[in-house]
Tab-separated table of C-alpha atoms in Angstrom:
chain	number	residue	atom	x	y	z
A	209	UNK	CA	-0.956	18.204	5.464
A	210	UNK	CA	-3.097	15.898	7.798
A	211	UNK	CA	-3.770	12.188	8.035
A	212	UNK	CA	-6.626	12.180	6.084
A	213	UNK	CA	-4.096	13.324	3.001
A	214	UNK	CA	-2.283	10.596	3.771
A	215	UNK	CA	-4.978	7.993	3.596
A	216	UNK	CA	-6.242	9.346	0.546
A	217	UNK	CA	-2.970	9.262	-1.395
A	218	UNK	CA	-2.268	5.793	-0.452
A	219	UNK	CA	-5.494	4.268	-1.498
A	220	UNK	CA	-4.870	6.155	-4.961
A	221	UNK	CA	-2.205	4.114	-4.758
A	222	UNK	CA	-3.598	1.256	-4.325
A	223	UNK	CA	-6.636	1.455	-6.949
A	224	UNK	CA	-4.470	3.463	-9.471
A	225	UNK	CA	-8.071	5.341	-9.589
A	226	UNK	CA	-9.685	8.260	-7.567
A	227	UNK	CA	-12.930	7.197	-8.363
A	228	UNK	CA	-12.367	3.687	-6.679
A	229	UNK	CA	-10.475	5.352	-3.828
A	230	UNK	CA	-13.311	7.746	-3.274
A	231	UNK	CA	-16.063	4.970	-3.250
A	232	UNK	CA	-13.928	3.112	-0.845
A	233	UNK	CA	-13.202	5.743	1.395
A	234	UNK	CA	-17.005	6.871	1.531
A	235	UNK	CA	-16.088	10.280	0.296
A	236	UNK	CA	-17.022	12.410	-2.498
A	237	UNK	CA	-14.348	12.337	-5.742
A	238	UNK	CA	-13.883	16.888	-5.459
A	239	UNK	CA	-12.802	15.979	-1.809
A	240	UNK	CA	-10.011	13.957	-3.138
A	241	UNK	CA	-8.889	15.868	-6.121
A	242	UNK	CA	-8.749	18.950	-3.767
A	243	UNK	CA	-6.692	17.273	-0.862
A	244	UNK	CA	-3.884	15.893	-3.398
A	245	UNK	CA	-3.780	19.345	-5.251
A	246	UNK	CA	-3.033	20.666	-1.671
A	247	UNK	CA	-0.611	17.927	-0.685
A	248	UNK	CA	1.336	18.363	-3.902
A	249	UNK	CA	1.160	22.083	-3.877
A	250	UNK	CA	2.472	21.601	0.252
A	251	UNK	CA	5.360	19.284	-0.817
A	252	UNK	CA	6.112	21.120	-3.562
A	253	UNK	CA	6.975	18.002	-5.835
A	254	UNK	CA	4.056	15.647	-8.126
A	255	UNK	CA	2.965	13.337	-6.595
A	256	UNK	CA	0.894	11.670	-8.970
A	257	UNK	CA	0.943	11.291	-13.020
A	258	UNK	CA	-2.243	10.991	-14.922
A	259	UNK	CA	-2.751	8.685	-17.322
A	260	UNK	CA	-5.453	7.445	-19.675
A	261	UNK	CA	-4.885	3.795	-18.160
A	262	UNK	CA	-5.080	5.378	-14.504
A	263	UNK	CA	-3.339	7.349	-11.691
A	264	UNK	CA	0.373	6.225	-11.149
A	265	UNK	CA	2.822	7.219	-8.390
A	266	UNK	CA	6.023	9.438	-9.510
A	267	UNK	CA	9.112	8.376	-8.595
A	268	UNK	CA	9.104	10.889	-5.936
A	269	UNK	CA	5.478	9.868	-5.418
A	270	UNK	CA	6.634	6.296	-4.368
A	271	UNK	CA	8.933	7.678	-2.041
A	272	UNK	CA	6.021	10.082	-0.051
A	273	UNK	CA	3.907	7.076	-0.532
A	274	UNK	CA	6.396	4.287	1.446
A	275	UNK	CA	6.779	7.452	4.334
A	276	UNK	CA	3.541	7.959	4.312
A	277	UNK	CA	2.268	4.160	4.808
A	278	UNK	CA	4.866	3.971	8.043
A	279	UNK	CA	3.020	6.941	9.508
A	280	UNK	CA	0.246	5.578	8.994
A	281	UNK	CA	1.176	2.073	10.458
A	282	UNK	CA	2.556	4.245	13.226
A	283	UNK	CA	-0.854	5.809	13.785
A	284	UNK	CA	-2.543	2.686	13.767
A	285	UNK	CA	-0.969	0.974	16.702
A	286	UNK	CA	-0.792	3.635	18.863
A	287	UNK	CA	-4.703	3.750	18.438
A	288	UNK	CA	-4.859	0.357	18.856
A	289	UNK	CA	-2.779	0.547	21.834
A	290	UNK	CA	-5.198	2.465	23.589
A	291	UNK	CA	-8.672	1.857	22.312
A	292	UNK	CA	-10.872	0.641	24.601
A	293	UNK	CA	-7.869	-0.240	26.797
A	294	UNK	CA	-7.961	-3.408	24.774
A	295	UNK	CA	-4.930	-6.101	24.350
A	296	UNK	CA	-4.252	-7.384	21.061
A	297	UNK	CA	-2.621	-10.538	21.173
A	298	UNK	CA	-5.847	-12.800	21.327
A	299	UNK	CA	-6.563	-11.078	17.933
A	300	UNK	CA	-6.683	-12.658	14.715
A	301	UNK	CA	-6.900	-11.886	11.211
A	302	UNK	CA	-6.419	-13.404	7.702
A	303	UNK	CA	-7.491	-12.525	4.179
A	304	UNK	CA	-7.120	-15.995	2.295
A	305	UNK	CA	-8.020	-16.976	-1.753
A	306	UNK	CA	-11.987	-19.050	-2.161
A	307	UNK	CA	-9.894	-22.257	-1.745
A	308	UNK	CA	-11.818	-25.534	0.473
A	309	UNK	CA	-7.979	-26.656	1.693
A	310	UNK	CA	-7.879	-23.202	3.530
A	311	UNK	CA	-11.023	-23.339	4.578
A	312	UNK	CA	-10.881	-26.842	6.353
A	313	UNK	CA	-7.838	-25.853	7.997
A	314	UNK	CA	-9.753	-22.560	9.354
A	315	UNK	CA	-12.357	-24.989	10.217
A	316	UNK	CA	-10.130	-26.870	12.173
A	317	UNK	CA	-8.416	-23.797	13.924
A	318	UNK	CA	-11.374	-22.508	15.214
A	319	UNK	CA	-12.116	-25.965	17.093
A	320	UNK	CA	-8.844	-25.231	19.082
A	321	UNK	CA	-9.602	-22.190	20.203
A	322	UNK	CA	-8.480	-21.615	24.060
A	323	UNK	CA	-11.949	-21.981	26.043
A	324	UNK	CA	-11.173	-19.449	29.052
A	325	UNK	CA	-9.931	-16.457	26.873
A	326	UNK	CA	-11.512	-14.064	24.830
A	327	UNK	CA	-10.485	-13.684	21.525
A	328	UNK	CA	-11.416	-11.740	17.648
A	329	UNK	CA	-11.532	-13.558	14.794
A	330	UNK	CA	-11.408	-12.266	11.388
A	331	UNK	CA	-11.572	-14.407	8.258
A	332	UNK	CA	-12.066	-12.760	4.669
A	333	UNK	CA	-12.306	-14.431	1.309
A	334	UNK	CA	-11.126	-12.396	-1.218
A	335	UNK	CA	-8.650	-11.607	-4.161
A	336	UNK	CA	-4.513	-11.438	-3.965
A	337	UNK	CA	-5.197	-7.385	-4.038
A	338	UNK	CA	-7.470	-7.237	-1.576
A	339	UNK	CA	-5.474	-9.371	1.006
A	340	UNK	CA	-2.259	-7.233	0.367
A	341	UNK	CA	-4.409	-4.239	0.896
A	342	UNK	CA	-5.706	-5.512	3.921
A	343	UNK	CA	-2.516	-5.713	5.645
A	344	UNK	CA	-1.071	-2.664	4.349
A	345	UNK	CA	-4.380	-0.390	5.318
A	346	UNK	CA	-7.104	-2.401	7.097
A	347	UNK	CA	-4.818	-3.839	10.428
A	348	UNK	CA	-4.955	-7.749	9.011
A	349	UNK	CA	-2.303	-9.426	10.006
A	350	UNK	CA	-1.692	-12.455	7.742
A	351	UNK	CA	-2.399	-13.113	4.177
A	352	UNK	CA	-2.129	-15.671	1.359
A	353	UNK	CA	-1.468	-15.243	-1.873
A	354	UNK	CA	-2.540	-17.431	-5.121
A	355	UNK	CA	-1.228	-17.064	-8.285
A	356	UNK	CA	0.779	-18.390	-11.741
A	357	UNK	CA	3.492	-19.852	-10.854
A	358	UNK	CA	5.260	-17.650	-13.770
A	359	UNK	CA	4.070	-14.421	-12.023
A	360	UNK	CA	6.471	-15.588	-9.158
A	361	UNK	CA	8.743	-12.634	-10.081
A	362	UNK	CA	5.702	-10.071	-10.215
A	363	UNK	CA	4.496	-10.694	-6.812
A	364	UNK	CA	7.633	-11.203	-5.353
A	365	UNK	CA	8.887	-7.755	-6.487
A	366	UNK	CA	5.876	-6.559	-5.163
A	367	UNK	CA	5.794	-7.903	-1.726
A	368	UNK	CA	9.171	-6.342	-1.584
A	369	UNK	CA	8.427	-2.627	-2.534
A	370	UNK	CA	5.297	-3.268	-0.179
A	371	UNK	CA	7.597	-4.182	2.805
A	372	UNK	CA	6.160	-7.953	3.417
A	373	UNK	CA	7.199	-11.152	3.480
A	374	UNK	CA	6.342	-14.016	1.926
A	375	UNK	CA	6.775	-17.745	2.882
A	376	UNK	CA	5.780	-20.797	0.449
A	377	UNK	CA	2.648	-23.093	1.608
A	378	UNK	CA	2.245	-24.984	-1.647
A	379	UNK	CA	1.715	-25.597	-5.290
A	380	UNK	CA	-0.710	-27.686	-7.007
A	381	UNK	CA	-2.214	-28.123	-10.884
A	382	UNK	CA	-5.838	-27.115	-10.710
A	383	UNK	CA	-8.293	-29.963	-11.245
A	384	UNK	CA	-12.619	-29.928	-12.623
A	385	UNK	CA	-15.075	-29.912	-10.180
A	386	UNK	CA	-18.002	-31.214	-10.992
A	387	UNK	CA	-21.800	-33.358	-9.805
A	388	UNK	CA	-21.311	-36.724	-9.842
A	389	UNK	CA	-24.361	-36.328	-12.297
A	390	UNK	CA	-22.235	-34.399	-14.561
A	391	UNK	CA	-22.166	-36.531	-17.756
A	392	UNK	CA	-18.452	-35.495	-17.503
A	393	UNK	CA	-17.875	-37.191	-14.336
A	394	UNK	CA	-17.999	-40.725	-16.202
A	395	UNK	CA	-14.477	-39.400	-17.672
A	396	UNK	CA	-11.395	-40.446	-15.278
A	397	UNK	CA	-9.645	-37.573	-17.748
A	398	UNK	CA	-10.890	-34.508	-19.737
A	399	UNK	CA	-9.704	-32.395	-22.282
A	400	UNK	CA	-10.240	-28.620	-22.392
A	401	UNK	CA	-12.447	-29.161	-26.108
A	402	UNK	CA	-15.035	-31.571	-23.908
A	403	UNK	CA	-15.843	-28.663	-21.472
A	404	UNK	CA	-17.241	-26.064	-24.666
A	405	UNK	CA	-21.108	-26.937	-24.030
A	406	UNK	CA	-21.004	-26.897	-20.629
A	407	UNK	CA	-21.191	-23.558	-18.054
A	408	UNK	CA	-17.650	-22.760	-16.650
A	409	UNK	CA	-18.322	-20.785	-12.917
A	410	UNK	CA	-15.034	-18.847	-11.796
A	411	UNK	CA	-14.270	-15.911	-9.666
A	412	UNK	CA	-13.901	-12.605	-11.608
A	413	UNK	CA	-11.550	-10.529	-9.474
A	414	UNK	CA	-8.129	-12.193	-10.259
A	415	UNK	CA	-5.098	-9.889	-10.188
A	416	UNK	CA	-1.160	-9.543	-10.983
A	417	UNK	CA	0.860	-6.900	-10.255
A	418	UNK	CA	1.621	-5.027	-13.274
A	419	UNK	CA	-0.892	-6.270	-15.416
A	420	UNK	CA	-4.606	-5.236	-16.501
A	421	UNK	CA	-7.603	-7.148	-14.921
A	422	UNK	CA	-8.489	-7.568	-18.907
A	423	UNK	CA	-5.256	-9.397	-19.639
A	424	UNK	CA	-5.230	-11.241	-16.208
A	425	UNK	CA	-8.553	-12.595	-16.743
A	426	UNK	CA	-7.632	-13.823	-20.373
A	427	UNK	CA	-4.459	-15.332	-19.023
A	428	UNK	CA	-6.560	-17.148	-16.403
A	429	UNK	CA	-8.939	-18.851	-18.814
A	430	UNK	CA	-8.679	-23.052	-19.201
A	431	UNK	CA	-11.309	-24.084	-20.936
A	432	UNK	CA	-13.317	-23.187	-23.928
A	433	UNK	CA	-16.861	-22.449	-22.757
A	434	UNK	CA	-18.903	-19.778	-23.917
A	435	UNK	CA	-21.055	-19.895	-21.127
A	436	UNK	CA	-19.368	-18.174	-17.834
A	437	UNK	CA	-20.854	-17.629	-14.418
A	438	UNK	CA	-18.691	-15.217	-12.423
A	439	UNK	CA	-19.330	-15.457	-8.159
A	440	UNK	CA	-17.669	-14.309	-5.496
A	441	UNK	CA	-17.767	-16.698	-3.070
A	442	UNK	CA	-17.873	-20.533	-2.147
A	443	UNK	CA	-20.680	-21.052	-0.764
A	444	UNK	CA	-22.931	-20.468	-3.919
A	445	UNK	CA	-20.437	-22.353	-6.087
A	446	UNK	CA	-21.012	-25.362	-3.786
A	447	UNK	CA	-24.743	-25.113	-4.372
A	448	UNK	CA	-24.535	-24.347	-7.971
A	449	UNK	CA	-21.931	-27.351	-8.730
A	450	UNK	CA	-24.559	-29.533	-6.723
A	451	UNK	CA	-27.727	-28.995	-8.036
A	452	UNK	CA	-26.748	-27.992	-12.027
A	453	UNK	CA	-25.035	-30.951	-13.724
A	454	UNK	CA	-23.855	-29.091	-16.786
A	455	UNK	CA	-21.668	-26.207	-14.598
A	456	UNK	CA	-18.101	-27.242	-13.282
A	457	UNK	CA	-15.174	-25.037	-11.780
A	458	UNK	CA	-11.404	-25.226	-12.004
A	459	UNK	CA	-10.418	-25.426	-8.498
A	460	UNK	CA	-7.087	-26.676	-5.909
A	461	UNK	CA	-8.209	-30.160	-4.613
A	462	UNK	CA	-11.053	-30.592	-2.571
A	463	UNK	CA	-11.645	-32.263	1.027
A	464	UNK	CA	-13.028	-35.409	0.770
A	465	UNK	CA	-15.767	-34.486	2.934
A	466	UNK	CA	-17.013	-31.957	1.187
A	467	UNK	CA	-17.203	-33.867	-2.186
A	468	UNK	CA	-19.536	-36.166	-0.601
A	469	UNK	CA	-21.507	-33.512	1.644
A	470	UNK	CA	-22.098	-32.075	-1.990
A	471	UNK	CA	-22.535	-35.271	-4.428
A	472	UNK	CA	-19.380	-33.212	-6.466
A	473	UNK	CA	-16.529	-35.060	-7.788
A	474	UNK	CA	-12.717	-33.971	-8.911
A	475	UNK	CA	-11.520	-35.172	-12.602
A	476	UNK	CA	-8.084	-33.946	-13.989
A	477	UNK	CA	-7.121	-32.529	-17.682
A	478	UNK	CA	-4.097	-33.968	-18.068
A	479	UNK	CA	-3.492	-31.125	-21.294
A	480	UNK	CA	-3.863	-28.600	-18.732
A	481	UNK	CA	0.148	-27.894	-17.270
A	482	UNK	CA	-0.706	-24.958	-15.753
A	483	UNK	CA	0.548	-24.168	-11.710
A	484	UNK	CA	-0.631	-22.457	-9.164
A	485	UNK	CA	0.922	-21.498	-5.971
A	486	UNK	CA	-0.070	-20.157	-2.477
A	487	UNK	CA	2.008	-18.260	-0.297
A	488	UNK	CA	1.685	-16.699	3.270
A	489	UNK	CA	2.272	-13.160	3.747
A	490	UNK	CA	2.585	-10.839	6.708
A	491	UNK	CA	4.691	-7.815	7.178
A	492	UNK	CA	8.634	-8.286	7.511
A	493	UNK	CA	8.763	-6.575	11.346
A	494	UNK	CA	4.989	-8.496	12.238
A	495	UNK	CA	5.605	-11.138	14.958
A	496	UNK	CA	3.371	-14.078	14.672
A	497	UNK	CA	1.201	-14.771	17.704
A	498	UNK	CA	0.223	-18.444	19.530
A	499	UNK	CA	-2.875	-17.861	17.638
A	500	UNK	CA	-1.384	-17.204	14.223
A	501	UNK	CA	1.132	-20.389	14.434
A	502	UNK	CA	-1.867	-22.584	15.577
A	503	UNK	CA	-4.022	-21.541	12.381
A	504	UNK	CA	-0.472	-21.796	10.286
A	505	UNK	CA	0.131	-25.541	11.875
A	506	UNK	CA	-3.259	-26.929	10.669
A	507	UNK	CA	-2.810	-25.249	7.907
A	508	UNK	CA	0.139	-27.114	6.738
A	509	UNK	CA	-1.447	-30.417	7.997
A	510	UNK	CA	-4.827	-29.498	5.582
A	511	UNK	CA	-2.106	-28.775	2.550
A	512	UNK	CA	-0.558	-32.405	3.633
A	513	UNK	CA	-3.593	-34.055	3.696
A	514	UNK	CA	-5.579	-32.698	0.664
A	515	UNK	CA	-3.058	-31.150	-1.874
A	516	UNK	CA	-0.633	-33.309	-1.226
């Protein structure tokens, strides 16, 4: 047995896939198969059960797995500790959901920034997956979460058996973005049936514990448009919503400034009763840092401000 092992049974884990684990690990698919017939063969239990929906821990598996994520933690910071003689405490990191709110309040952080001290930054937009992963295997600190409100008790049973903590930012309905051209836009309120002709953009990498991306993604839909634009990221949504006036996005309220930066507008669907909520993770032992409670304080003043 050897670190490596470790590594690649817990991103099995994670992707419920060897394939994905091997692509993310930069490592050939044999290389895998062969280390967790050896680990399993070492520990003399199964580690892993096969099935034709994916690659799911044991219950034995789960409890190698939770041992060997602590090693790995353990690993971590005593590398840390010593590379490049470096100090960690000006370091920060958070994975966060496409949302403007968050990003105004990073905005803001960054402007605050002590002058006479050097400091990392690391700021990733990215999935509810992704940002739990991150913590648990890529040395992020902080998180936040969006999701249902009725898949409360999926994440939170998740965050549990994952060893974090979660604490509650806000909730919010999600409202149409839009141009100001869009003929939409002359509509103070909009019904899902008015949005069929017109090109829906969304993100295509939502996720619940528990549940397929297939029946995730059909329990995210709102509207009923036929025509779907899937991105990854805000910055081309911005441009998109701008400049074509038939396209619109369901989003969590937007800064003011950046509606008029963009000529983009916010209209609600009253029919729509769907909510949404964020929530801040970290891991239950992690001690938050000046620099963490200074991006978490203008946070909170960005979710007073704009979701109100």
């Amino acid at each position: 047995m050897n670190l490596m092992h470790l590594k690649y049974a817990v991103e099995i884990a994670e992707t419920n896939s060897m394939t994905k684990a091997a692509e993310r690990l930069y490592t050939a698919q044999p290389n895998i198969s062969r280390a967790i017939r050896e680990l399993e063969n070492t520990l003399g239990v199964q580690i892993f059960r096969r099935t034709s929906k994916g690659i799911y821990p044991t219950p034995q598996g789960e409890i190698f797995l939770s041992r060997a994520r602590k090693i790995l933690a353990q690993v971590e910071e005593v590398e840390d500790m010593f590379r490049d003689g470096k100090k960690k405490e000006n370091q920060f990191s958070i994975s966060v959901p496409r949302a403007s709110y968050i990003a105004e309040a990073f905005l803001e952080f960054i402007k605050k920034l002590p002058r006479d001290e050097s400091v990392e930054i690391y700021y990733k937009e990215t999935n509810a997956m992704r940002a739990i992963s991150n913590i648990l295997n890529a040395d992020y600190r902080m998180g936040i979460l969006r999701y249902q409100t009725i898949y409360d008790r999926n994440f939170k049973d998740m965050l549990d058996d994952k060893e974090l903590m979660g604490e509650f930012i806000c909730e919010f309905v999600p409202v149409l973005l839009m141009s100001e051209h869009n003929p939409l836009a002359l509509k103070e309120e909009i019904s899902p049936d008015d949005l069929t002709n017109f090109i829906e953009l969304s993100h295509p990498d939502p996720y619940v514990p528990s549940l397929s991306p297939v029946t995730t993604r059909k329990n995210e839909t709102l509207s009923e448009a036929y025509r779907r634009v899937f991105i990854f990221e805000r910055g081309s949504q911005m441009d998109i919503l701008s400049k074509h006036p038939e396209t619109f996005m369901w989003v969590s309220p937007i800064p003011e400034r950046l509606l008029k930066m963009h000529g983009l507008v916010m209209r609600e669907c009253p029919s729509v009763k769907r909510r949404y909520r964020d929530m801040l993770i970290r891991k239950r032992d992690y001690k938050l840092t000046e620099l963490d409670r200074l991006f978490i304080d203008e946070l909170m003043r960005a979710k007073r401000e704009i979701i109100k």
